[in-house]
CSV table of C-alpha atoms and ligand atoms in Angstrom, one decimal:
chain,number,residue,atom,x,y,z
A,71,MET,CA,-1.3,-5.4,-9.9
A,72,LYS,CA,2.8,-5.4,-11.0
A,73,ILE,CA,5.6,-4.8,-8.4
A,74,TYR,CA,8.3,-2.8,-9.8
A,75,ARG,CA,11.4,-2.8,-7.9
A,76,PHE,CA,14.7,-1.1,-7.9
A,77,LEU,CA,17.8,-2.2,-6.2
A,78,ARG,CA,20.3,0.1,-5.6
A,79,TRP,CA,23.9,0.0,-3.9
A,80,PHE,CA,25.6,2.6,-2.1
A,81,PHE,CA,28.5,3.2,0.4
A,82,ALA,CA,28.6,0.7,3.2
A,83,VAL,CA,26.1,-1.5,1.3
A,84,SER,CA,23.0,0.1,1.0
A,85,VAL,CA,19.8,-1.2,-0.7
A,86,LEU,CA,16.7,0.8,-1.6
A,87,TRP,CA,13.3,-0.8,-2.5
A,88,VAL,CA,10.0,0.4,-3.4
A,89,THR,CA,6.7,-1.3,-4.3
A,90,VAL,CA,4.0,0.8,-6.4
A,91,LEU,CA,0.7,-0.4,-7.5
A,92,PHE,CA,-0.2,-0.8,-11.0
A,93,GLY,CA,-2.2,-3.2,-12.0
A,94,GLU,CA,-5.1,-5.3,-13.1
A,95,ILE,CA,-7.7,-4.2,-15.9
A,96,GLN,CA,-10.8,-6.1,-16.2
A,97,ASN,CA,-13.1,-6.2,-19.4
A,98,LEU,CA,-15.8,-4.0,-17.9
A,99,SER,CA,-17.1,-1.0,-20.6
A,100,PHE,CA,-17.0,2.4,-19.3
A,101,SER,CA,-20.0,4.8,-19.0
A,102,PRO,CA,-20.6,7.6,-17.1
A,103,SER,CA,-22.9,6.8,-14.3
A,104,PRO,CA,-26.3,7.8,-13.6
A,105,ALA,CA,-27.4,9.5,-10.7
A,106,TRP,CA,-29.1,6.1,-9.3
A,107,SER,CA,-28.0,6.9,-5.7
A,108,ALA,CA,-26.2,9.2,-3.5
A,109,GLY,CA,-24.8,8.1,0.0
A,110,GLN,CA,-25.6,4.5,-0.4
A,111,PHE,CA,-22.2,2.7,0.5
A,112,ILE,CA,-20.2,2.5,3.4
A,113,PHE,CA,-16.5,2.2,3.7
A,114,PRO,CA,-15.7,-1.3,2.6
A,115,LEU,CA,-13.3,-2.4,5.1
A,116,ASN,CA,-12.5,-2.4,8.8
A,117,CYS,CA,-9.6,-0.2,9.1
A,118,GLU,CA,-8.7,3.1,9.5
A,119,LEU,CA,-7.9,5.3,6.5
A,120,GLY,CA,-4.3,6.8,6.7
A,121,LYS,CA,-3.3,4.7,9.4
A,122,THR,CA,-3.7,1.5,8.9
A,123,CYS,CA,-5.1,1.5,5.2
A,124,PHE,CA,-4.2,3.3,2.4
A,125,ILE,CA,-5.9,4.4,-1.3
A,126,THR,CA,-3.5,3.9,-3.6
A,127,ASN,CA,-5.6,3.9,-6.8
A,128,TYR,CA,-8.6,5.6,-7.8
A,129,MET,CA,-10.5,4.8,-10.9
A,130,ASP,CA,-9.4,6.3,-13.9
A,131,ASP,CA,-12.1,8.3,-15.1
A,132,ASP,CA,-10.5,9.2,-18.5
A,133,PRO,CA,-12.3,7.0,-20.9
A,134,ALA,CA,-8.9,7.7,-23.7
A,135,PRO,CA,-6.5,5.0,-23.8
A,136,GLY,CA,-3.2,6.5,-22.4
A,137,SER,CA,-4.7,8.9,-20.5
A,138,VAL,CA,-5.3,8.9,-16.5
A,139,LYS,CA,-7.4,11.3,-14.3
A,140,ASP,CA,-9.0,10.2,-11.1
A,141,TRP,CA,-12.1,12.0,-9.4
A,142,ASN,CA,-10.2,15.0,-8.1
A,143,CYS,CA,-8.5,15.6,-11.3
A,144,GLY,CA,-5.1,14.0,-10.3
A,145,SER,CA,-3.6,10.9,-11.2
A,146,MET,CA,-3.6,8.5,-8.3
A,147,THR,CA,-4.6,6.0,-11.0
A,148,TYR,CA,-3.4,4.1,-13.6
A,149,ASP,CA,-5.0,3.8,-17.3
A,150,GLY,CA,-7.9,1.9,-17.4
A,151,HIS,CA,-8.3,1.2,-13.5
A,152,ASN,CA,-11.6,0.4,-13.0
A,153,GLY,CA,-11.9,0.5,-9.0
A,154,THR,CA,-10.2,1.6,-6.2
A,155,ASP,CA,-7.2,-0.1,-4.3
A,156,PHE,CA,-7.4,-0.2,-0.5
A,157,VAL,CA,-3.9,-1.4,0.7
A,158,ILE,CA,-3.6,-2.8,4.1
A,159,GLU,CA,-0.5,-2.5,6.2
A,160,GLY,CA,1.3,-5.7,4.9
A,161,TRP,CA,1.2,-9.7,5.2
A,162,GLU,CA,1.5,-9.6,8.7
A,163,ALA,CA,-2.1,-7.4,9.0
A,164,MET,CA,-3.2,-9.7,6.0
A,165,ASP,CA,-2.5,-12.9,8.4
A,166,ARG,CA,-4.4,-11.0,11.3
A,167,GLY,CA,-7.2,-10.4,9.5
A,168,VAL,CA,-8.7,-7.3,8.1
A,169,ASP,CA,-12.6,-7.4,7.4
A,170,VAL,CA,-14.0,-6.8,4.1
A,171,LEU,CA,-17.5,-5.3,4.4
A,172,ALA,CA,-20.3,-5.7,2.0
A,173,ALA,CA,-20.8,-1.8,1.0
A,174,ASP,CA,-24.4,-2.1,0.9
A,175,SER,CA,-27.2,-4.8,1.6
A,176,GLY,CA,-28.0,-6.8,-1.4
A,177,VAL,CA,-27.9,-10.6,-2.7
A,178,VAL,CA,-24.6,-12.5,-3.5
A,179,THR,CA,-24.3,-13.0,-7.1
A,180,GLU,CA,-20.9,-14.5,-7.0
A,181,ALA,CA,-18.3,-16.2,-4.5
A,182,VAL,CA,-15.2,-17.8,-5.1
A,183,ASP,CA,-12.8,-18.7,-2.8
A,184,GLY,CA,-9.7,-21.4,-2.5
A,185,TYR,CA,-7.2,-19.7,-4.6
A,186,TYR,CA,-3.6,-18.8,-3.2
A,187,ASP,CA,-3.7,-15.8,-1.2
A,188,HIS,CA,0.0,-14.5,-0.7
A,189,CYS,CA,0.7,-13.4,-4.3
A,190,GLN,CA,3.4,-11.1,-5.2
A,191,ARG,CA,3.6,-11.3,-9.0
A,192,ASN,CA,2.4,-13.4,-12.0
A,193,CYS,CA,-0.5,-15.2,-10.2
A,194,PRO,CA,-3.4,-15.6,-12.9
A,195,TYR,CA,-6.0,-12.7,-13.3
A,196,GLU,CA,-8.7,-15.5,-12.6
A,197,ASN,CA,-7.5,-16.6,-9.5
A,198,SER,CA,-8.6,-14.0,-7.3
A,199,ASN,CA,-10.8,-14.5,-4.2
A,200,HIS,CA,-13.9,-12.3,-4.9
A,201,VAL,CA,-17.5,-11.6,-4.0
A,202,PHE,CA,-20.3,-9.4,-6.1
A,203,ILE,CA,-23.1,-8.2,-4.6
A,204,ARG,CA,-26.5,-6.8,-6.3
A,205,HIS,CA,-28.1,-4.3,-4.2
A,206,ALA,CA,-31.6,-3.5,-4.2
A,207,ASN,CA,-31.5,-0.2,-6.7
A,208,GLY,CA,-29.7,-2.5,-9.2
A,209,LEU,CA,-25.8,-1.2,-8.7
A,210,ARG,CA,-23.2,-4.0,-7.9
A,211,THR,CA,-20.2,-4.0,-6.0
A,212,VAL,CA,-17.1,-6.4,-6.6
A,213,TYR,CA,-14.8,-7.1,-3.8
A,214,HIS,CA,-11.6,-8.5,-5.5
A,215,HIS,CA,-8.0,-10.3,-4.2
A,216,MET,CA,-9.4,-11.8,-0.9
A,217,LYS,CA,-7.8,-14.4,1.3
A,218,LYS,CA,-8.1,-17.6,1.0
A,219,GLY,CA,-10.7,-19.6,3.1
A,220,SER,CA,-11.8,-16.2,4.7
A,221,ILE,CA,-15.3,-15.6,2.4
A,222,LEU,CA,-18.2,-16.2,4.3
A,223,VAL,CA,-21.2,-15.9,2.0
A,224,LYS,CA,-21.8,-17.9,-0.9
A,225,THR,CA,-24.0,-17.1,-4.0
A,226,GLY,CA,-27.4,-16.3,-3.4
A,227,ASP,CA,-26.9,-15.1,0.3
A,228,ARG,CA,-28.5,-12.4,1.6
A,229,VAL,CA,-26.5,-9.7,3.2
A,230,LYS,CA,-26.4,-7.0,5.1
A,231,LYS,CA,-24.7,-3.6,4.7
A,232,GLY,CA,-21.4,-3.5,7.1
A,233,GLN,CA,-21.6,-7.4,7.0
A,234,LYS,CA,-17.9,-8.9,7.0
A,235,ILE,CA,-17.9,-11.0,4.1
A,236,GLY,CA,-14.4,-12.0,4.3
A,237,GLU,CA,-10.8,-10.6,4.8
A,238,VAL,CA,-8.4,-8.5,2.7
A,239,GLY,CA,-5.7,-10.9,0.9
A,240,SER,CA,-3.6,-11.0,-2.4
A,241,SER,CA,-5.0,-13.5,-4.5
A,242,GLY,CA,-5.2,-13.3,-8.0
A,243,ASP,CA,-3.3,-10.2,-10.2
A,244,SER,CA,-2.1,-8.7,-6.9
A,245,ASP,CA,1.2,-7.7,-5.4
A,246,ILE,CA,0.8,-6.7,-1.9
A,247,PRO,CA,-2.4,-7.4,0.7
A,248,HIS,CA,-5.2,-5.0,-1.3
A,249,LEU,CA,-8.7,-4.8,-1.4
A,250,HIS,CA,-10.0,-3.8,-5.3
A,251,PHE,CA,-13.4,-2.3,-5.2
A,252,ILE,CA,-15.6,-1.9,-8.1
A,253,VAL,CA,-18.9,-0.2,-8.4
A,254,THR,CA,-21.3,-1.1,-11.6
A,255,ASP,CA,-24.7,-0.4,-12.5
A,256,SER,CA,-27.0,-3.5,-13.7
A,257,ALA,CA,-25.7,-3.4,-17.0
A,258,ILE,CA,-21.9,-3.5,-15.2
A,259,ASN,CA,-21.0,-0.1,-16.7
A,260,LEU,CA,-18.4,1.0,-14.2
A,261,ILE,CA,-19.8,4.0,-11.9
A,262,ASN,CA,-17.0,6.3,-10.0
A,263,PRO,CA,-18.5,6.0,-6.4
A,264,TYR,CA,-16.6,9.5,-5.8
A,265,ALA,CA,-18.2,12.7,-6.8
A,266,GLY,CA,-15.9,15.2,-7.4
A,267,PRO,CA,-15.0,18.1,-10.2
A,268,CYS,CA,-13.2,15.4,-12.4
A,269,SER,CA,-15.7,12.5,-11.6
A,270,SER,CA,-17.9,11.4,-14.2
A,271,ASN,CA,-20.2,11.2,-11.4
A,272,ARG,CA,-19.8,14.9,-10.4
A,273,SER,CA,-22.3,16.1,-7.8
A,274,MET,CA,-23.6,13.3,-6.0
A,275,SER,CA,-21.4,10.8,-4.0
A,276,TYR,CA,-22.0,7.3,-3.5
A,277,TRP,CA,-20.6,7.1,-0.4
A,278,GLU,CA,-22.2,7.7,2.9
A,279,ASN,CA,-19.0,9.9,4.1
A,280,GLN,CA,-17.0,10.3,1.3
A,281,GLU,CA,-13.0,10.6,2.6
A,282,PRO,CA,-11.2,13.4,1.5
A,283,TYR,CA,-8.9,12.5,-1.2
A,284,GLN,CA,-5.9,10.9,-0.5
A,285,GLY,CA,-3.3,12.5,-3.0
A,286,GLY,CA,-1.5,15.4,-2.7
A,287,ALA,CA,1.1,16.1,0.3
A,288,PHE,CA,4.1,14.0,1.1
A,289,LYS,CA,3.9,12.3,4.4
A,290,VAL,CA,5.6,9.7,6.4
A,291,VAL,CA,3.4,7.1,7.7
A,292,LYS,CA,5.8,4.5,9.6
A,293,THR,CA,9.4,4.5,10.2
A,294,VAL,CA,11.2,1.1,11.5
A,295,LEU,CA,14.8,0.4,12.8
A,296,THR,CA,15.3,-3.1,12.4
A,297,ASN,CA,18.5,-5.7,12.1
A,298,GLN,CA,16.7,-7.4,9.1
A,299,ILE,CA,16.4,-7.2,5.6
A,300,PRO,CA,12.8,-6.1,4.9
A,301,GLN,CA,11.1,-8.5,3.0
A,302,ASN,CA,8.4,-7.5,0.4
A,303,GLY,CA,5.2,-6.1,2.0
A,304,SER,CA,6.4,-7.0,5.2
A,305,ILE,CA,6.5,-4.4,8.0
A,306,PRO,CA,10.1,-5.1,9.9
A,307,SER,CA,10.0,-5.7,13.5
A,308,SER,CA,11.3,-2.8,15.3
A,309,GLU,CA,14.6,-2.7,17.4
A,310,ASN,CA,16.3,0.2,19.1
A,311,LYS,CA,19.1,-1.7,20.7
A,312,PHE,CA,21.4,-3.4,18.1
A,313,TYR,CA,24.5,-5.7,19.0
A,314,ALA,CA,28.1,-6.3,17.1
A,315,THR,CA,26.3,-9.9,16.2
A,316,ASP,CA,23.9,-8.4,14.5
A,317,ALA,CA,24.5,-8.2,10.6
A,318,TYR,CA,22.6,-4.8,9.6
A,319,VAL,CA,21.0,-1.9,10.9
A,320,THR,CA,18.2,-1.0,8.7
A,321,PHE,CA,16.0,2.1,8.6
A,322,TRP,CA,12.6,1.8,6.6
A,323,VAL,CA,10.3,4.0,5.6
A,324,ARG,CA,6.4,4.1,4.4
A,325,ILE,CA,5.5,7.1,2.6
A,326,LEU,CA,2.8,8.4,0.9
A,327,ASN,CA,2.6,10.8,-2.3
A,328,VAL,CA,6.0,10.6,-3.5
A,329,GLN,CA,6.4,12.9,-6.9
A,330,ALA,CA,8.7,12.3,-9.6
A,331,GLY,CA,12.0,14.4,-8.9
A,332,ASP,CA,12.0,14.1,-5.1
A,333,VAL,CA,14.8,12.7,-3.4
A,334,SER,CA,15.2,10.6,-0.4
A,335,GLU,CA,18.2,10.2,1.8
A,336,TRP,CA,19.6,8.6,4.9
A,337,ARG,CA,22.1,9.7,7.0
A,338,TRP,CA,24.0,7.7,9.7
A,339,TYR,CA,25.9,9.5,12.5
A,340,THR,CA,28.2,7.5,14.5
A,341,PRO,CA,28.0,8.0,18.5
A,342,LYS,CA,30.5,10.9,18.2
A,343,GLY,CA,28.2,12.4,15.6
A,344,GLU,CA,30.1,12.2,12.8
A,345,LEU,CA,28.5,11.4,9.6
A,346,TYR,CA,29.3,8.0,8.6
A,347,SER,CA,27.6,7.0,5.6
A,348,SER,CA,24.7,8.1,3.7
A,349,CYS,CA,22.1,6.7,1.2
A,350,ARG,CA,20.0,8.8,-1.6
A,351,ILE,CA,17.7,7.9,-4.3
A,352,ASN,CA,16.3,10.1,-6.6
A,353,HIS,CA,12.7,9.2,-7.7
A,354,ASP,CA,12.2,8.5,-10.9
A,355,TRP,CA,8.5,8.0,-10.8
A,356,SER,CA,5.6,9.2,-8.9
A,357,TYR,CA,3.9,6.5,-5.8
A,358,ALA,CA,1.1,7.1,-4.1
A,359,TYR,CA,2.3,4.6,-1.7
A,360,SER,CA,5.6,3.1,-1.3
A,361,TYR,CA,8.3,1.9,1.2
A,362,TRP,CA,12.1,2.4,1.1
A,363,TYR,CA,14.8,1.6,3.2
A,364,CYS,CA,18.5,2.1,3.9
A,365,TYR,CA,21.1,-0.3,5.8
A,366,THR,CA,24.7,-0.9,6.6
A,367,THR,CA,26.4,-3.0,8.2
A,368,ILE,CA,27.8,-3.0,11.4
A,369,ALA,CA,30.8,-4.8,10.3
A,370,GLY,CA,31.9,-2.0,8.7
A,371,TYR,CA,31.6,0.5,11.4
A,372,PRO,CA,35.1,1.9,12.7
A,373,ALA,CA,36.1,-0.5,15.6
A,374,ALA,CA,37.3,2.2,17.8
A,375,GLU,CA,34.0,4.6,17.9
A,376,LYS,CA,31.2,1.9,17.2
A,377,PHE,CA,29.5,1.4,20.8
A,378,GLY,CA,27.1,4.3,21.9
A,379,VAL,CA,24.1,5.6,20.5
A,380,TRP,CA,23.9,6.4,16.9
A,381,THR,CA,21.6,8.8,14.9
A,382,VAL,CA,20.0,7.9,11.9
A,383,HIS,CA,18.2,11.0,9.9
A,384,TYR,CA,15.9,10.7,6.9
A,385,LEU,CA,15.6,13.7,4.7
A,386,TYR,CA,12.8,14.4,1.7
A,387,ASN,CA,13.9,17.2,-0.6
A,388,GLY,CA,16.7,17.9,1.7
A,389,THR,CA,15.1,18.4,4.7
A,390,VAL,CA,15.3,15.9,7.9
A,391,ILE,CA,11.8,14.5,8.3
A,392,GLU,CA,12.3,11.6,10.7
A,393,ARG,CA,15.3,11.0,13.5
A,394,ALA,CA,16.1,8.3,15.0
A,395,THR,CA,18.1,6.7,17.5
A,396,PHE,CA,19.7,3.2,18.2
A,397,THR,CA,22.1,1.8,20.6
A,398,LEU,CA,25.2,-0.3,19.3
A,399,GLU,CA,26.5,-2.8,22.1
A,400,PRO,CA,29.2,-5.8,22.2
A,401,LEU,CA,26.9,-8.4,23.0
A,402,PRO,CA,23.4,-9.3,24.1
A,403,SER,CA,23.9,-9.8,28.0
A,404,ASN,CA,23.0,-13.1,29.1
A,405,GLY,CA,20.4,-11.6,31.8
N,159,LIG,ZN1,-7.1,-2.2,-8.3
């Protein structure tokens, strides 16, 4: 997984950036999956899809180099991606712990732990803390990028379906905490666990409960007002009251399914309701999952009218999608 980050400067000093997940490619061959089984695997994480975790890339089910296709005929993947990426909410969630679960019962054929797990870029591929499991019918599942010291199983262990085997991390070739989950047959040919119109496995899902396709409609999943400049992959702490001593007021959004050509915009309104500043970004790329922010500096606020209730609007393609208000006060009270 590599990070793509864009920095842009706007009126009143504003920064936007974005994380997009591209990534790791392993030396596994591609083949259409045989109908070994159906309904075998459970969701391999203890999280709520769409709220506390997100699918950002499916398996690339187009074997031709240079072209991509996910199981639903979309492009929520990248060339050669051999598994599914499940992203959790950020570093804080990773540090609290998000369980990785055995998708089915089986025998652990490899368990590697001990590698650094807060990778944001340039960690070697081979330094991924991972678990391989062989299931009774010969299928294999692979769990990559796990948290250092979290792996609870060792080679040869028998595990039960749903058993916790470790926690999500960002070890190896990873830029934010996520699980890279791979399914293969016994000969290590890739299997697409999703059934769908463009899956090599068209009719039988390998999931007990195959969740709906996660691509498609644009969606805001989280917004935060903060006095911080957000760090890569972290959800900033939320505020609704700011002081003259704060350097920044930042409005952060996490959004799904940005299409190239779409436009994000922020508008900042003074307590008098006048437009004070704005940020705008033309999205040059499509992103399944990304977060962006804009900030203004309080020092630049007009002195005569800066205290009171401010409003921020976040617009997408010209429509106000989110609104937030915050109070700006001279100084924190001692009480
Ligand atoms: Zn991946």
